[in-house]
Coordinates of C-alpha atoms in Angstrom, one line a residue:
M15 CA 42.5 -11.5 49.4
S16 CA 40.1 -14.2 50.5
F17 CA 38.4 -11.8 52.9
S18 CA 38.0 -9.2 50.2
N19 CA 36.3 -11.6 47.8
S20 CA 33.8 -12.7 50.5
E21 CA 33.1 -9.0 51.2
K22 CA 32.4 -8.4 47.5
C23 CA 30.1 -11.4 47.2
S24 CA 28.1 -10.3 50.3
S25 CA 27.7 -6.9 48.7
I26 CA 26.3 -8.5 45.4
K27 CA 23.9 -10.7 47.4
S28 CA 22.6 -7.8 49.3
K29 CA 22.1 -5.7 46.2
A30 CA 20.2 -8.6 44.5
E31 CA 17.9 -9.0 47.6
V32 CA 17.2 -5.2 47.8
S33 CA 16.6 -5.1 44.1
G34 CA 14.1 -8.0 44.3
S35 CA 12.2 -6.6 47.3
S36 CA 12.1 -3.2 45.6
L37 CA 10.7 -4.6 42.4
S38 CA 8.2 -6.6 44.4
G39 CA 7.0 -3.4 46.0
E40 CA 6.7 -1.8 42.6
S41 CA 4.5 -4.7 41.5
D42 CA 2.0 -4.1 44.3
N43 CA 1.9 -0.4 43.4
A44 CA 1.4 -1.2 39.7
T45 CA -1.4 -3.6 40.4
A46 CA -3.2 -0.9 42.4
S47 CA -2.5 1.7 39.7
V48 CA -4.1 -0.5 37.1
H49 CA -7.3 -1.0 39.2
D50 CA -7.6 2.6 40.4
D51 CA -6.6 4.7 37.4
D52 CA -8.5 5.2 34.2
P53 CA -7.0 2.9 31.6
E54 CA -7.7 5.5 28.9
K55 CA -5.5 8.0 30.7
E56 CA -2.7 5.6 31.7
L57 CA -1.8 3.3 28.9
T58 CA 1.5 2.1 30.2
P59 CA 1.3 2.2 34.0
H60 CA 4.2 1.8 36.4
V61 CA 4.6 -1.9 36.5
S62 CA 6.9 -4.5 38.0
L63 CA 9.9 -5.8 36.2
E64 CA 10.1 -8.9 38.5
P65 CA 9.5 -11.9 36.3
L66 CA 8.1 -13.9 39.2
S67 CA 5.4 -11.4 40.1
Q68 CA 2.6 -10.2 37.8
P69 CA 4.2 -9.9 34.3
L70 CA 4.2 -6.5 32.7
S71 CA 2.9 -7.9 29.5
R72 CA -0.3 -9.0 31.3
I73 CA -0.8 -5.5 32.7
A74 CA -0.1 -3.8 29.4
A75 CA -2.2 -6.2 27.3
S76 CA -5.2 -6.0 29.7
I77 CA -6.1 -2.8 27.9
Q78 CA -6.9 -4.0 24.4
T79 CA -7.5 -2.0 21.3
N80 CA -10.8 -3.7 20.8
G81 CA -12.1 -2.7 24.2
T82 CA -12.7 -6.2 25.5
A83 CA -11.4 -7.8 28.7
N84 CA -9.6 -11.0 27.6
D85 CA -6.8 -12.6 29.5
P86 CA -3.6 -11.1 28.3
D87 CA -1.7 -14.4 29.0
F88 CA -3.6 -15.9 26.1
E89 CA -3.2 -13.1 23.5
I90 CA -1.8 -14.2 20.2
D91 CA 0.6 -11.6 18.8
W92 CA 3.8 -11.2 16.8
E93 CA 6.9 -12.3 18.6
E94 CA 10.4 -10.9 18.1
D95 CA 11.8 -12.3 14.8
D96 CA 8.5 -13.9 14.1
P97 CA 8.7 -15.4 10.5
S98 CA 4.9 -15.2 10.1
D99 CA 5.0 -11.4 10.5
P100 CA 5.1 -9.9 7.0
R101 CA 7.2 -7.0 8.2
Q102 CA 9.8 -9.4 9.5
W103 CA 10.1 -11.4 6.2
P104 CA 13.7 -11.7 4.8
M105 CA 14.6 -8.8 2.5
W106 CA 14.9 -11.1 -0.5
Y107 CA 11.4 -12.3 -0.1
K108 CA 10.0 -8.8 0.3
G109 CA 11.7 -7.9 -2.9
L110 CA 10.3 -11.0 -4.7
F111 CA 6.8 -10.2 -3.3
L112 CA 7.0 -6.6 -4.6
A113 CA 8.0 -7.9 -8.0
F114 CA 5.0 -10.4 -8.0
I115 CA 2.5 -7.7 -7.1
S116 CA 4.0 -5.1 -9.4
W117 CA 3.9 -7.5 -12.4
T118 CA 0.3 -8.5 -11.8
T119 CA -0.8 -4.9 -11.4
W120 CA 1.1 -4.0 -14.6
V121 CA -0.8 -6.7 -16.5
V122 CA -4.1 -5.2 -15.5
V123 CA -3.1 -1.7 -16.6
V124 CA -1.6 -3.0 -19.8
Y125 CA -4.8 -4.6 -20.8
S126 CA -6.8 -1.5 -20.1
T127 CA -4.6 0.6 -22.4
S128 CA -3.6 -2.0 -25.1
Y129 CA -6.6 -1.5 -27.3
T130 CA -5.8 2.2 -28.1
S131 CA -3.5 1.3 -31.0
G132 CA -5.9 -1.1 -32.7
L133 CA -9.1 1.0 -32.8
S134 CA -9.3 1.4 -36.6
E135 CA -8.9 -2.4 -37.2
M136 CA -11.5 -3.1 -34.5
M137 CA -13.9 -0.7 -36.2
R138 CA -13.5 -2.6 -39.5
D139 CA -13.8 -6.1 -38.0
L140 CA -16.7 -5.3 -35.7
H141 CA -18.5 -3.2 -38.3
V142 CA -18.6 0.0 -36.3
S143 CA -18.5 3.4 -38.2
S144 CA -18.3 5.8 -35.2
E145 CA -14.9 6.3 -33.7
P146 CA -16.2 8.1 -30.5
V147 CA -18.4 5.0 -29.9
V148 CA -15.5 2.7 -30.1
T149 CA -13.3 5.0 -28.0
L150 CA -16.1 5.4 -25.4
G151 CA -17.0 1.7 -25.3
V152 CA -13.7 -0.1 -25.6
T153 CA -11.0 2.1 -24.0
N154 CA -13.0 3.9 -21.3
R155 CA -16.5 3.2 -20.1
P156 CA -16.3 -0.6 -19.3
A157 CA -12.9 -0.3 -17.7
V158 CA -13.7 2.8 -15.7
I159 CA -17.0 1.5 -14.4
G160 CA -15.6 -1.9 -13.7
L161 CA -12.5 -0.5 -11.9
A162 CA -14.7 1.8 -9.8
L163 CA -17.3 -0.7 -8.8
G164 CA -14.7 -3.4 -8.3
S165 CA -12.6 -1.2 -6.0
I166 CA -15.6 -0.4 -3.9
V167 CA -16.3 -4.1 -3.2
L168 CA -12.9 -5.9 -3.5
A169 CA -11.0 -3.6 -1.2
P170 CA -13.3 -4.2 1.8
L171 CA -13.4 -7.9 1.0
S172 CA -9.6 -8.0 1.3
E173 CA -9.9 -6.5 4.8
M174 CA -12.4 -9.2 5.8
Y175 CA -10.8 -12.3 4.4
G176 CA -7.2 -11.2 3.6
R177 CA -5.5 -10.0 0.4
R178 CA -4.4 -13.4 -1.0
P179 CA -7.9 -15.1 -1.5
V180 CA -9.2 -12.0 -3.2
Y181 CA -6.1 -11.9 -5.5
I182 CA -6.4 -15.5 -6.5
V183 CA -10.1 -15.5 -7.3
A184 CA -10.1 -12.1 -9.0
M185 CA -7.0 -12.7 -11.2
L186 CA -8.3 -16.1 -12.3
A187 CA -11.6 -14.4 -13.3
F188 CA -9.6 -11.6 -15.0
M189 CA -7.6 -14.2 -17.0
L190 CA -10.6 -16.3 -18.1
L191 CA -12.6 -13.2 -19.2
I192 CA -10.0 -12.3 -21.8
I193 CA -11.0 -15.4 -23.8
P194 CA -14.5 -14.3 -24.8
C195 CA -13.1 -10.8 -25.6
G196 CA -10.6 -12.3 -28.0
L197 CA -13.4 -14.4 -29.7
A198 CA -15.9 -11.5 -29.8
T199 CA -17.7 -10.8 -33.1
S200 CA -19.5 -7.6 -32.0
L201 CA -18.8 -4.4 -30.1
E202 CA -21.4 -5.3 -27.5
E203 CA -19.6 -8.5 -26.6
V204 CA -16.4 -6.6 -26.1
L205 CA -18.1 -4.0 -23.9
V206 CA -19.7 -6.5 -21.6
V207 CA -16.7 -8.8 -21.2
R208 CA -14.3 -5.9 -20.6
F209 CA -16.6 -4.5 -17.9
F210 CA -16.4 -7.7 -15.9
G211 CA -12.7 -8.1 -16.7
A212 CA -12.1 -4.6 -15.3
L213 CA -14.2 -5.5 -12.3
A214 CA -12.0 -8.5 -11.5
G215 CA -8.8 -6.7 -12.3
S216 CA -9.6 -3.9 -9.9
A217 CA -8.5 -6.2 -7.1
M218 CA -4.9 -5.3 -8.0
I219 CA -5.5 -1.6 -8.4
A220 CA -7.3 -1.3 -5.1
N221 CA -5.5 -3.8 -2.9
A222 CA -1.9 -3.9 -4.1
P223 CA -1.0 -0.7 -2.3
G224 CA -2.4 -2.2 0.9
S225 CA -0.2 -5.3 0.4
V226 CA 2.9 -3.1 -0.1
S227 CA 2.0 -1.2 3.1
D228 CA 1.6 -4.5 5.0
I229 CA 5.2 -5.6 4.6
V230 CA 7.2 -2.5 5.3
T231 CA 7.6 0.0 8.2
D232 CA 6.9 3.7 7.8
E233 CA 10.6 4.5 7.2
Y234 CA 10.8 2.4 4.0
R235 CA 7.2 2.6 2.8
A236 CA 8.1 5.2 0.1
L237 CA 10.9 3.1 -1.3
A238 CA 8.6 0.0 -1.4
F239 CA 5.9 2.0 -3.2
S240 CA 8.5 3.3 -5.6
I241 CA 9.6 -0.3 -6.5
W242 CA 6.0 -1.5 -6.8
S243 CA 4.9 1.4 -8.9
I244 CA 7.3 0.5 -11.7
G245 CA 4.6 -1.9 -12.9
P246 CA 1.3 0.1 -12.8
L247 CA 2.9 3.4 -13.8
N248 CA 4.5 1.9 -16.9
G249 CA 1.4 0.0 -17.9
P250 CA 0.1 3.0 -19.9
T251 CA 3.5 3.0 -21.6
F252 CA 3.7 -0.7 -22.5
G253 CA 0.0 -1.2 -23.3
P254 CA 0.0 0.9 -26.5
I255 CA 3.4 -0.6 -27.5
I256 CA 2.2 -4.2 -27.1
G257 CA -1.2 -3.4 -28.6
G258 CA 0.4 -1.5 -31.5
F259 CA 2.9 -4.1 -32.6
S260 CA 0.5 -7.0 -32.1
T261 CA -2.2 -5.2 -34.2
Q262 CA 0.3 -4.3 -36.9
Y263 CA 1.8 -7.8 -37.3
L264 CA -0.8 -10.2 -35.9
G265 CA -4.1 -8.4 -35.7
W266 CA -5.9 -6.7 -32.8
K267 CA -7.3 -9.9 -31.3
W268 CA -3.8 -11.1 -30.6
T269 CA -3.5 -8.3 -28.1
N270 CA -5.9 -10.4 -25.9
W271 CA -3.9 -13.6 -26.2
I272 CA -0.6 -11.9 -25.3
V273 CA -2.2 -10.2 -22.3
M274 CA -3.8 -13.6 -21.3
I275 CA -0.4 -15.2 -21.2
L276 CA 1.0 -12.4 -19.1
S277 CA -2.0 -12.5 -16.7
A278 CA -1.5 -16.3 -16.3
V279 CA 2.0 -15.6 -15.1
G280 CA 0.5 -13.0 -12.7
W281 CA -2.0 -15.4 -11.4
I282 CA 0.8 -17.9 -10.6
F283 CA 2.6 -15.2 -8.8
V284 CA -0.3 -14.2 -6.5
S285 CA -1.1 -17.8 -5.9
I286 CA 2.3 -18.7 -4.5
A287 CA 2.7 -15.4 -2.6
K288 CA 2.0 -15.4 1.1
E289 CA -0.8 -13.5 2.9
T290 CA 0.2 -10.1 4.2
Y291 CA -2.8 -8.6 6.0
A292 CA -1.9 -8.6 9.7
P293 CA -5.5 -8.8 11.1
A294 CA -6.3 -11.8 9.0
L295 CA -3.1 -13.5 9.9
L296 CA -3.5 -13.0 13.7
R297 CA -7.2 -14.0 13.6
K298 CA -6.2 -17.2 11.8
K299 CA -3.3 -17.8 14.2
A300 CA -5.5 -17.4 17.3
K301 CA -8.2 -19.7 15.7
L302 CA -5.6 -22.3 15.0
R303 CA -4.2 -22.1 18.6
R304 CA -7.8 -22.6 19.9
Q305 CA -8.3 -25.6 17.7
E306 CA -4.9 -27.2 18.6
T307 CA -5.3 -26.7 22.4
G308 CA -9.1 -26.8 22.8
D309 CA -8.7 -23.7 24.9
Q310 CA -11.1 -21.0 23.8
R311 CA -9.3 -18.3 25.8
Y312 CA -6.8 -17.6 23.1
W313 CA -7.5 -14.4 21.2
S314 CA -6.0 -11.6 19.1
R315 CA -6.6 -7.9 19.2
Y316 CA -8.3 -8.1 15.8
D317 CA -10.9 -10.7 16.7
D318 CA -13.6 -8.1 17.2
Q319 CA -12.6 -6.0 14.2
K320 CA -13.8 -8.2 11.4
S321 CA -16.6 -6.0 10.1
D322 CA -19.2 -6.9 7.7
L323 CA -19.0 -5.8 4.0
L324 CA -21.6 -3.0 4.5
S325 CA -19.7 -1.2 7.2
L326 CA -16.4 -1.4 5.3
L327 CA -18.1 0.0 2.2
K328 CA -18.9 3.1 4.2
I329 CA -15.1 3.6 4.8
N330 CA -14.6 3.2 1.1
L331 CA -16.8 5.2 -0.7
S332 CA -0.4 9.3 -33.5
R333 CA -2.3 11.1 -36.3
I334 CA -0.2 14.2 -36.6
R335 CA 3.2 12.6 -37.4
Q336 CA 1.7 9.6 -39.4
W337 CA 3.6 7.0 -37.4
S338 CA 2.7 3.3 -37.6
P339 CA 0.7 1.8 -34.7
G340 CA 3.8 0.1 -33.3
F341 CA 6.0 3.2 -33.3
S342 CA 3.1 5.3 -32.0
G343 CA 3.3 3.4 -28.8
L344 CA 7.0 4.3 -28.5
A345 CA 5.9 7.9 -28.0
F346 CA 5.2 7.0 -24.4
T347 CA 8.8 6.2 -23.6
G348 CA 9.4 9.7 -22.2
L349 CA 6.8 9.0 -19.5
A350 CA 8.7 5.8 -18.6
V351 CA 12.0 7.7 -18.3
G352 CA 10.4 10.2 -15.9
C353 CA 8.9 7.4 -13.9
F354 CA 12.3 5.7 -13.4
C355 CA 14.0 9.0 -12.6
V356 CA 11.7 9.4 -9.6
I357 CA 12.3 5.9 -8.5
A358 CA 16.0 6.3 -8.7
A359 CA 15.8 9.6 -6.7
E360 CA 14.0 7.8 -3.8
P361 CA 17.0 8.1 -1.4
L362 CA 17.2 11.9 -2.0
L363 CA 13.4 12.2 -1.6
R364 CA 13.5 10.2 1.6
R365 CA 16.2 12.5 2.9
L366 CA 13.9 15.4 2.1
I367 CA 11.0 13.7 4.0
N368 CA 13.1 12.9 7.0
S369 CA 14.4 16.5 7.3
H370 CA 11.0 17.5 8.6
K371 CA 10.4 18.2 12.2
V372 CA 9.7 15.0 14.2
D373 CA 6.3 14.5 15.8
P374 CA 6.9 14.4 19.6
Q375 CA 4.1 11.9 20.1
T376 CA 5.2 9.3 17.6
G377 CA 8.9 10.1 17.3
K378 CA 8.6 10.1 13.5
V379 CA 8.0 12.7 10.9
P380 CA 4.3 13.3 10.3
P381 CA 2.5 11.8 7.2
E382 CA 2.3 15.4 5.8
A383 CA 6.1 15.2 5.1
M384 CA 5.2 12.9 2.2
V385 CA 3.1 15.7 0.7
S386 CA 6.2 17.9 0.3
V387 CA 7.2 15.7 -2.6
V388 CA 3.7 15.9 -4.0
C389 CA 3.9 19.7 -3.9
I390 CA 7.1 19.6 -6.0
A391 CA 5.6 17.0 -8.4
S392 CA 2.5 19.2 -8.9
V393 CA 4.7 21.7 -10.5
L394 CA 6.5 19.2 -12.8
V395 CA 3.2 18.0 -14.3
P396 CA 2.1 21.3 -16.0
I397 CA 5.7 22.0 -17.1
G398 CA 5.7 18.7 -19.1
E399 CA 2.2 19.4 -20.3
L400 CA 2.9 22.9 -21.6
W401 CA 6.2 21.8 -23.1
F402 CA 4.4 19.0 -25.0
S403 CA 1.6 21.3 -26.2
W404 CA 4.0 23.6 -28.0
T405 CA 6.4 21.0 -29.5
C406 CA 3.9 18.2 -30.5
V407 CA 3.5 19.0 -34.2
P408 CA 5.9 19.3 -37.1
P409 CA 8.2 21.0 -38.0
V410 CA 9.4 20.6 -34.4
H411 CA 11.6 17.4 -34.2
W412 CA 9.7 14.4 -32.7
I413 CA 12.3 14.1 -29.9
W414 CA 11.1 17.2 -28.1
P415 CA 7.5 16.1 -27.3
I416 CA 8.9 12.7 -26.2
L417 CA 11.3 14.6 -23.8
A418 CA 8.4 16.6 -22.5
G419 CA 7.1 13.3 -21.2
I420 CA 10.0 13.1 -18.7
P421 CA 8.9 15.9 -16.3
F422 CA 5.3 15.0 -16.9
G423 CA 6.0 11.3 -16.1
A424 CA 8.2 12.2 -13.1
G425 CA 5.5 14.5 -11.7
N426 CA 2.7 11.9 -12.3
T427 CA 4.8 9.2 -10.7
A428 CA 5.8 11.2 -7.6
V429 CA 2.2 12.3 -7.1
F430 CA 1.0 8.7 -7.3
I431 CA 3.7 7.2 -5.0
Y432 CA 3.8 9.8 -2.3
A433 CA 0.1 10.6 -2.2
T434 CA -0.6 6.9 -1.9
N435 CA 2.0 6.7 0.8
Y436 CA 0.4 9.6 2.6
L437 CA -3.0 7.9 2.6
S438 CA -1.4 4.6 3.6
Q439 CA 0.4 6.1 6.6
S440 CA -2.8 7.9 7.6
Y441 CA -5.2 5.0 7.4
G442 CA -3.1 2.1 8.5
I443 CA -4.9 -1.3 8.3
Y444 CA -7.7 0.3 6.3
T445 CA -5.3 1.4 3.6
A446 CA -7.0 -0.7 0.9
S447 CA -10.4 0.8 1.5
A448 CA -9.0 4.4 1.7
L449 CA -7.1 3.9 -1.6
A450 CA -10.2 2.4 -3.2
G451 CA -11.9 5.8 -2.9
N452 CA -8.8 7.3 -4.5
A453 CA -8.9 4.7 -7.3
I454 CA -12.6 5.5 -8.0
A455 CA -12.0 9.2 -8.4
R456 CA -8.9 8.6 -10.6
S457 CA -10.7 6.0 -12.8
L458 CA -13.7 8.2 -13.3
L459 CA -11.6 11.3 -14.3
G460 CA -9.2 9.2 -16.3
G461 CA -12.0 7.5 -18.2
T462 CA -14.3 10.5 -18.9
L463 CA -11.8 13.3 -19.7
P464 CA -10.3 11.5 -22.7
L465 CA -13.7 11.5 -24.3
A466 CA -13.5 15.2 -24.8
G467 CA -9.9 15.0 -26.2
P468 CA -10.6 14.5 -29.9
S469 CA -13.1 17.3 -30.2
M470 CA -11.1 19.6 -28.0
Y471 CA -7.9 19.1 -29.9
E472 CA -9.8 19.5 -33.2
S473 CA -11.5 22.7 -32.1
L474 CA -8.6 24.4 -30.3
N475 CA -5.7 22.8 -32.2
P476 CA -3.0 20.8 -30.3
H477 CA -1.2 23.9 -29.0
W478 CA -4.1 25.6 -27.2
A479 CA -5.8 22.4 -26.2
G480 CA -2.6 21.3 -24.4
T481 CA -2.2 24.8 -23.0
L482 CA -5.7 24.6 -21.5
L483 CA -4.9 21.3 -19.8
G484 CA -1.6 22.8 -18.5
L485 CA -3.4 25.8 -17.0
I486 CA -5.9 23.5 -15.3
Q487 CA -3.0 21.6 -13.7
I488 CA -1.5 24.9 -12.6
A489 CA -4.8 25.9 -11.0
I490 CA -4.8 22.7 -8.8
I491 CA -1.2 23.1 -7.5
P492 CA -2.5 24.7 -4.2
I493 CA -4.4 21.5 -3.3
P494 CA -1.3 19.5 -2.1
C495 CA 0.0 22.7 -0.5
V496 CA -3.1 22.9 1.6
F497 CA -2.7 19.3 2.8
Y498 CA 1.0 19.9 3.5
K499 CA 0.2 22.8 5.8
Y500 CA -3.1 21.8 7.3
G501 CA -3.2 18.0 6.7
H502 CA -2.8 17.2 10.4
K503 CA -5.9 19.2 11.4
I504 CA -7.8 17.6 8.5
R505 CA -6.8 14.1 9.5
M506 CA -7.8 14.7 13.2
K507 CA -11.3 15.4 12.1
S508 CA -11.7 11.8 11.0
V509 CA -13.1 9.6 13.8
L510 CA -11.6 6.5 12.2
I511 CA -8.1 8.0 12.0
R512 CA -8.2 9.3 15.6
R513 CA -9.3 5.9 16.8
M514 CA -6.5 4.2 14.8
Q515 CA -3.9 6.6 16.2
E516 CA -5.0 5.8 19.7
D517 CA -4.9 2.1 19.1
K518 CA -1.4 2.4 17.6
E519 CA -0.1 4.4 20.5
R520 CA -1.4 1.8 22.9
W521 CA 0.1 -1.0 20.9
E522 CA 3.5 0.7 20.7
G523 CA 3.3 1.4 24.4
K524 CA 2.7 -2.3 25.1
R525 CA 5.7 -3.3 22.9
A526 CA 8.0 -0.8 24.6
S527 CA 6.9 -2.2 28.0
R528 CA 7.6 -5.8 26.9
Q529 CA 11.1 -4.8 25.8
L530 CA 11.6 -3.0 29.2
E531 CA 10.4 -6.1 31.0
L532 CA 12.8 -8.4 29.0
G533 CA 15.8 -6.1 29.7
A534 CA 15.1 -5.9 33.4
R535 CA 14.6 -9.7 33.6
N536 CA 18.0 -10.3 31.9
E537 CA 19.6 -7.8 34.2
M538 CA 18.3 -9.6 37.3
Q539 CA 19.2 -13.0 36.0
T540 CA 22.8 -11.7 35.5
E541 CA 23.0 -10.4 39.0
R542 CA 21.6 -13.6 40.5
G543 CA 24.1 -15.6 38.4
L544 CA 27.0 -13.5 39.7
S545 CA 25.7 -13.9 43.2
R546 CA 25.7 -17.7 42.9
V547 CA 29.2 -17.6 41.4
C548 CA 30.4 -15.6 44.3
S549 CA 28.8 -17.9 46.8
N550 CA 30.5 -20.9 45.2
A551 CA 33.8 -19.0 45.2
V552 CA 33.5 -18.3 49.0

């Protein structure tokens, strides 16, 4: 028995020695490969797993996404279970963060829609006789222009300095600008103040989707967007309700004070929330390490990607039923029900998305899988519109037009969530700028089309005016279908997206290599430990 144990130990020793010499030889080959081969062609070369020779992380990191030649030993990056990495935050904090951002975005949308129920009282107090002028000035033009211009500027700023500083400053300005609006004595004052208020509030509209994308992986992004969208998508529902009841019982100016209180809570939320933008966090982390050590060799892969504002801007570019103002706002509850139906159906929709063919390059379903939900939603919207158009006037019971809001709200919600998700997955760290362009188009159309509403419904009557809108919605159904089928080819024509995809592939290759190195190191340490145990036993 003693002889047998000695024989086994000798075998283990020999195996460890052969393994070490073999890995050492592989290290030499890897070093030659890195120097001789084109780094663009070989992103993860054959490297050594021997911890005492050249570390694989050094070789893999020597090819940076920013194209410079920094020492990979001094790269500042996320570690496994790094608490400063937003995607590794505890689940409870991610949920709390989503609630904070959703609430604050909801407040901005509520304010932009809360005046609709108090227009008649505003006209009397501000001595304005033309309803189209009030509608144009108060509910549309300032908000639309402010949201559009603000999105253009504030989204790139968040990608220069981080999301949190932009949120704090913008929401403080938004809150304070409500005061002069509540004290206004003329329509002109309201117009000017609401413009600048919308300019500040656009920080949430443009950047909140980027913050949501910052904290989740591709697999759970749709779920996170669904949770966050509870706020902004229900803002148009609660805005008229809050504005209607406050106007009816307190006066239209109290709408401002109520929203100001809500926005103060939102400002507290964004002030205590943590930063989420990875480039800003890693740049700050590297800078702090340089200051602490006095060694200027520490760097992050985003050090050379802090563009100026100009370059980032380029990336960016109740009358019929005689209800009271308060109860008129309740007519929007069907939309809210449709919104929550889509959010509740997220597990089923995720299953639909994951049923698509996996991209062999990424090992994940392509972003176009998200558009499959948009295609379905694009059919629900005209169904709700046509249903509403032929049930919206008496003698049809009032419940039927409210129920028509369910498919319309569900389709609208699904389009918003999954189209946003598609853009977010396509543009990565530039999500905020990409979605800013989307917000501009949405704001312009949403702000100008309602101006034609009163005259169109008066000329065509509610039935045919609604039918016209429904037919237009049917005509644009092919748009998401085109992106579903040809979206990959369209995305690959973008130089920015191609470059981001290449960077992502390199980074994922580096992470895989690090994990491989760690596994091999643990295996060798186990073998050496067994060898020492056997030696002691002999």
